[in-house]
Tab-separated table of C-alpha atoms and ligand atoms in Angstrom:
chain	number	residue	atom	x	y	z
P	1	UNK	CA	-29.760	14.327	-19.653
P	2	UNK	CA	-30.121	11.610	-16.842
P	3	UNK	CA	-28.431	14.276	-13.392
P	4	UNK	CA	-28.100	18.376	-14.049
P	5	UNK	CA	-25.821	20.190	-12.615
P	6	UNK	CA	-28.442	21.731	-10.382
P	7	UNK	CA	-28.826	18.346	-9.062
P	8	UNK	CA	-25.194	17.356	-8.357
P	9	UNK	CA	-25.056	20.892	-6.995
P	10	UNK	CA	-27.215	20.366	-3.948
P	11	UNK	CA	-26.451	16.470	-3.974
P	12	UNK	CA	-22.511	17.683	-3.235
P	13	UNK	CA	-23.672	20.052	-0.498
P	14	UNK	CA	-25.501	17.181	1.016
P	15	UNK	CA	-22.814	14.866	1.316
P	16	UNK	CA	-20.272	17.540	2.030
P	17	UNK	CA	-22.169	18.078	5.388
P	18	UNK	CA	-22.553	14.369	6.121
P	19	UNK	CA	-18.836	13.880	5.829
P	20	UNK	CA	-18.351	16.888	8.148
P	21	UNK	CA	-20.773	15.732	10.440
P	22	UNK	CA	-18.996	11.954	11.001
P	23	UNK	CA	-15.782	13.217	11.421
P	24	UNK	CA	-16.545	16.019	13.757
P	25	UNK	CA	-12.698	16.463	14.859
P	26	UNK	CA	-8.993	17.253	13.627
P	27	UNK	CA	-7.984	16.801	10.179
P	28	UNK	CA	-9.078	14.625	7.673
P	29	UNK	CA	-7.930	13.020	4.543
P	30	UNK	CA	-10.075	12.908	0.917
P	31	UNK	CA	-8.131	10.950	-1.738
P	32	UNK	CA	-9.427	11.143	-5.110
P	33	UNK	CA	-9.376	8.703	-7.779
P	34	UNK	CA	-8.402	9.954	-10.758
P	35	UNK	CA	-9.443	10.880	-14.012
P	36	UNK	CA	-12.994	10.662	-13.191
P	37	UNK	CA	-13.281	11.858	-9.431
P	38	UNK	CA	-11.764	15.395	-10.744
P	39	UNK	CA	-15.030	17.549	-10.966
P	40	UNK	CA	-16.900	15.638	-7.732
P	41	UNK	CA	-13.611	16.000	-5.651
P	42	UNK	CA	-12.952	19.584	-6.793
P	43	UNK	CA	-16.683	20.889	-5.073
P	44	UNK	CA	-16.941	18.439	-2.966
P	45	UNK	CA	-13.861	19.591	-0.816
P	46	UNK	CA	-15.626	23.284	-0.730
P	47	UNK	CA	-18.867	21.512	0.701
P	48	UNK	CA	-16.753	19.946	3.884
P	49	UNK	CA	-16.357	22.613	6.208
P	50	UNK	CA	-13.343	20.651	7.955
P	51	UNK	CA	-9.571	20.941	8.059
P	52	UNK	CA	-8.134	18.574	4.620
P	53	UNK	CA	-5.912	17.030	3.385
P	54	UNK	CA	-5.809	15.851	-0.552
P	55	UNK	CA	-4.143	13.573	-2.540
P	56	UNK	CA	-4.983	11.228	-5.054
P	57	UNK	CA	-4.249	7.252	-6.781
P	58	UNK	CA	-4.822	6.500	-10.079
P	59	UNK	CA	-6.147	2.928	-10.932
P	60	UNK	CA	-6.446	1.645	-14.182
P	61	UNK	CA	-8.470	-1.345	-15.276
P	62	UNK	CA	-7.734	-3.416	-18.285
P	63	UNK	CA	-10.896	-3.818	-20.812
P	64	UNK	CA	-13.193	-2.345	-23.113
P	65	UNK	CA	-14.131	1.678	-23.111
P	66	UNK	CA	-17.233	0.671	-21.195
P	67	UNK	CA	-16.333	-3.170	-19.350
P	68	UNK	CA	-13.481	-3.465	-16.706
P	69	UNK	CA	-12.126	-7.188	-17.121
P	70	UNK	CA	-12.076	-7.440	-13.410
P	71	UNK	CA	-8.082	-6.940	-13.159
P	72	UNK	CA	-6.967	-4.142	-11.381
P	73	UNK	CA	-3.346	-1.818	-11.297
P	74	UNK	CA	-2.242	0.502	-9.425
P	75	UNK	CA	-0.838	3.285	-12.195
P	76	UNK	CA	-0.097	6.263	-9.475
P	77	UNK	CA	-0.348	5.650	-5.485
P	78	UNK	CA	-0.873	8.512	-3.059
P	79	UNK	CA	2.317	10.202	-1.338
P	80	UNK	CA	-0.093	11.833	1.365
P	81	UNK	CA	0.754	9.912	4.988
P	82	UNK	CA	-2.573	8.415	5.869
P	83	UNK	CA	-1.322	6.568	8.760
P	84	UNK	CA	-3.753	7.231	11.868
P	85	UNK	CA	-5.614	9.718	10.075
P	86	UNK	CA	-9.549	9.587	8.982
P	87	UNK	CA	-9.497	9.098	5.115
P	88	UNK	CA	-12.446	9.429	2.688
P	89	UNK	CA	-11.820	7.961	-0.538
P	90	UNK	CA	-13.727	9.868	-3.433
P	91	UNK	CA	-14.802	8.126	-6.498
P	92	UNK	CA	-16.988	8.691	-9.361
P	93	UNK	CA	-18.842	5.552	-10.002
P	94	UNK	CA	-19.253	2.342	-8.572
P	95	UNK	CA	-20.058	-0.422	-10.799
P	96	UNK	CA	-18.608	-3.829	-10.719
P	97	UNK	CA	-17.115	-2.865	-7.372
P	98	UNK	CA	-13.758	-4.433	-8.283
P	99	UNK	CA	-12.045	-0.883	-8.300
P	100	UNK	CA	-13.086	0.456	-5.476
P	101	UNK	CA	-12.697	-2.940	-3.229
P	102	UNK	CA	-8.814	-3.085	-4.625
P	103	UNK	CA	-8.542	0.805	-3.449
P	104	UNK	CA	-9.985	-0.168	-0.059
P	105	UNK	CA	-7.778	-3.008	0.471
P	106	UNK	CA	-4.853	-1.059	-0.782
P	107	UNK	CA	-5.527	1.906	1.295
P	108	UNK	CA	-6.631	-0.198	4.219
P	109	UNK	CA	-2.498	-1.393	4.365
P	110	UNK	CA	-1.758	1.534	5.265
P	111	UNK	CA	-3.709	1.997	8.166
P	112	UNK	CA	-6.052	5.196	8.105
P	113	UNK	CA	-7.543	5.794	11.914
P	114	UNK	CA	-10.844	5.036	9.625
P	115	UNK	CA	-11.692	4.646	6.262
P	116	UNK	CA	-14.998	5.678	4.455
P	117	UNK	CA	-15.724	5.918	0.711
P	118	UNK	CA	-17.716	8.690	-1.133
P	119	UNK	CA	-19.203	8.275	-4.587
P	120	UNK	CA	-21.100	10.441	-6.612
P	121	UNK	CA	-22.756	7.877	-8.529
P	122	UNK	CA	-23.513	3.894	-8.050
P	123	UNK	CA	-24.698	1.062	-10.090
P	124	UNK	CA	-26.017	-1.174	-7.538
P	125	UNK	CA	-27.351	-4.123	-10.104
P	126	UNK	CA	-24.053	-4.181	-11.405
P	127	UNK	CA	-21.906	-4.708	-8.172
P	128	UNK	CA	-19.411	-7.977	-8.141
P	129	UNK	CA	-18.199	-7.347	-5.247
P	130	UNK	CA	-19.050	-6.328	-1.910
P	131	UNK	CA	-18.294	-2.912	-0.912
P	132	UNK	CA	-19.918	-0.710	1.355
P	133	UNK	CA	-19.922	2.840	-0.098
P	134	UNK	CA	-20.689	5.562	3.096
P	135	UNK	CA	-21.924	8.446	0.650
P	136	UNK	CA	-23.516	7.599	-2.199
P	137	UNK	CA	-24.649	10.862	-4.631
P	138	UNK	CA	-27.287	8.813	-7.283
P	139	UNK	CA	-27.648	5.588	-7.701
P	140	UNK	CA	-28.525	4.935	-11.087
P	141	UNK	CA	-29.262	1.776	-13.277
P	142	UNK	CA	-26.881	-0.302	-15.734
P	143	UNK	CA	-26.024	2.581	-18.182
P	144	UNK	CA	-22.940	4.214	-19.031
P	145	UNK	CA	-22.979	7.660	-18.007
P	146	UNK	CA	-20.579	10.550	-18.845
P	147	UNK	CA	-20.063	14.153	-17.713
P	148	UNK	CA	-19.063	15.593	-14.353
P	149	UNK	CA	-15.598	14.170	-14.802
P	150	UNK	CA	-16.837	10.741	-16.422
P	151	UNK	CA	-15.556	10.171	-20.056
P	152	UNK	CA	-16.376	7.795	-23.468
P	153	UNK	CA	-12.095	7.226	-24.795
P	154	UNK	CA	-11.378	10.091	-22.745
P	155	UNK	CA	-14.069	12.794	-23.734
P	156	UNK	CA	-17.095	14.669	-22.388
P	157	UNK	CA	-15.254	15.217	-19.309
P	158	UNK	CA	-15.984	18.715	-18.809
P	159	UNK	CA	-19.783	18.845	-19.685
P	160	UNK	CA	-21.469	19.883	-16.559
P	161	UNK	CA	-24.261	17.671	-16.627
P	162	UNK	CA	-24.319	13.937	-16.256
P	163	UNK	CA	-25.840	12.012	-19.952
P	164	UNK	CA	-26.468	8.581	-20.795
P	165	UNK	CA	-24.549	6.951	-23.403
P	166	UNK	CA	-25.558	3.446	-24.342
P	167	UNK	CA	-28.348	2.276	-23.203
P	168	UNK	CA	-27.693	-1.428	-21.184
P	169	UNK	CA	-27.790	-4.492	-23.763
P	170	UNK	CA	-30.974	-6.685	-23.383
J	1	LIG	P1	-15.711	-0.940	-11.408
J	1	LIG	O1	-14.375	-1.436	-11.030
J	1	LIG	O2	-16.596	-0.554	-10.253
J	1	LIG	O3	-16.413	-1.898	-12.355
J	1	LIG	O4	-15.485	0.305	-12.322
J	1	LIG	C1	-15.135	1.525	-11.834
J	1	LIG	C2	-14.584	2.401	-12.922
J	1	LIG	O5	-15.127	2.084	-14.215
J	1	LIG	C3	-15.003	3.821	-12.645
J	1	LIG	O6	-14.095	4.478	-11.789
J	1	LIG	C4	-15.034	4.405	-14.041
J	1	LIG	O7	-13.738	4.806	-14.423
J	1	LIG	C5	-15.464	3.242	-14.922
J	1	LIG	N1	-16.922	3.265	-15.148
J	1	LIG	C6	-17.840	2.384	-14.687
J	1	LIG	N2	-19.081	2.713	-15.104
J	1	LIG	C7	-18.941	3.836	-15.818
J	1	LIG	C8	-19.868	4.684	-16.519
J	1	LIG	O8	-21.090	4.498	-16.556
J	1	LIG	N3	-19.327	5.752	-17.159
J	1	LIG	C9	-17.990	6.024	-17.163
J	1	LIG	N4	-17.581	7.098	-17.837
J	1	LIG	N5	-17.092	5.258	-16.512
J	1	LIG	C10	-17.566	4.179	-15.852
């Protein structure tokens, strides 16, 4: 097991109160990426004491099980009006970067009053892109992780705890 759910537990809390903290007034926005942001989304919104609003895009990247190839779609965009108002975007993992800095610049079109980005888990060795993630749960090393929402072809979604799959190729 590489993160228990102990761990993500009080890791959620954390940045629950962070995100409450920097946007100390009115309303505010959390769109989740799905599949993977389903679990961390789901407790995070109970760990931001704040007035939200939810919605959610789906992105898909073309590639292997565990590789994006760098090319980006847009499979489901949010309905949610985000026009003026303060939007987190929740993912699961950051790796290459390429998803989340097509979500930004997608997002950012539709002008939010301000845009911030949580993740519960990042790869920083692996970025390709620059992106500047404001709440970062773990940041772990090159591995492929499942668990918490994270899958292999779709499974091991709903284990609780967060496991290591394939170790990185030398
Ligand atoms: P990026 O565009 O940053 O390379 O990839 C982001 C997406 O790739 C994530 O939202 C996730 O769907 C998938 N991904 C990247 N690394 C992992 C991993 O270690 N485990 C799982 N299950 N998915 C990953």
């Amino acid at each position: 097991m590489l993160i228990s759910a102990e761990q993500i537990r009080r890791r959620v809390e954390e940045l629950g109160e962070a995100i409450a903290k920097d946007h100390p007034h009115g309303s505010l926005c959390l769109i989740g990426v799905l599949k993977g942001s389903f679990m961390f989304l789901a407790d995070l919104v109970r760990a931001v004491p704040r007035s939200l609003r939810l919605d959610f895009v789906t992105a898909a990247s073309y590639g292997s099980a565990t590789e994006t190839s760098g090319e980006v779609r847009l499979l489901q965009d949010a309905t949610l009006e985000i026009s003026g108002c303060p939007v987190v975007l929740v993912e699961d993992i950051v790796d290459t970067g390429i998803t989340l800095g097509f979500l930004l610049d997608h997002l950012r079109s539709k002008r939010p009053a301000s845009l911030r980005v949580a993740a519960l888990l990042d790869k920083p060795a692996r970025h390709r892109r620059d992106v500047t993630i404001d709440y970062v749960g773990f940041r772990i090393g090159e591995e492929f992780v499942v668990g918490y929402g994270l899958d292999l072809a779709e499974e091991y979604r709903q284990l609780p705890d967060i496991y290591v799959v394939r170790q990185p190729q030398a």
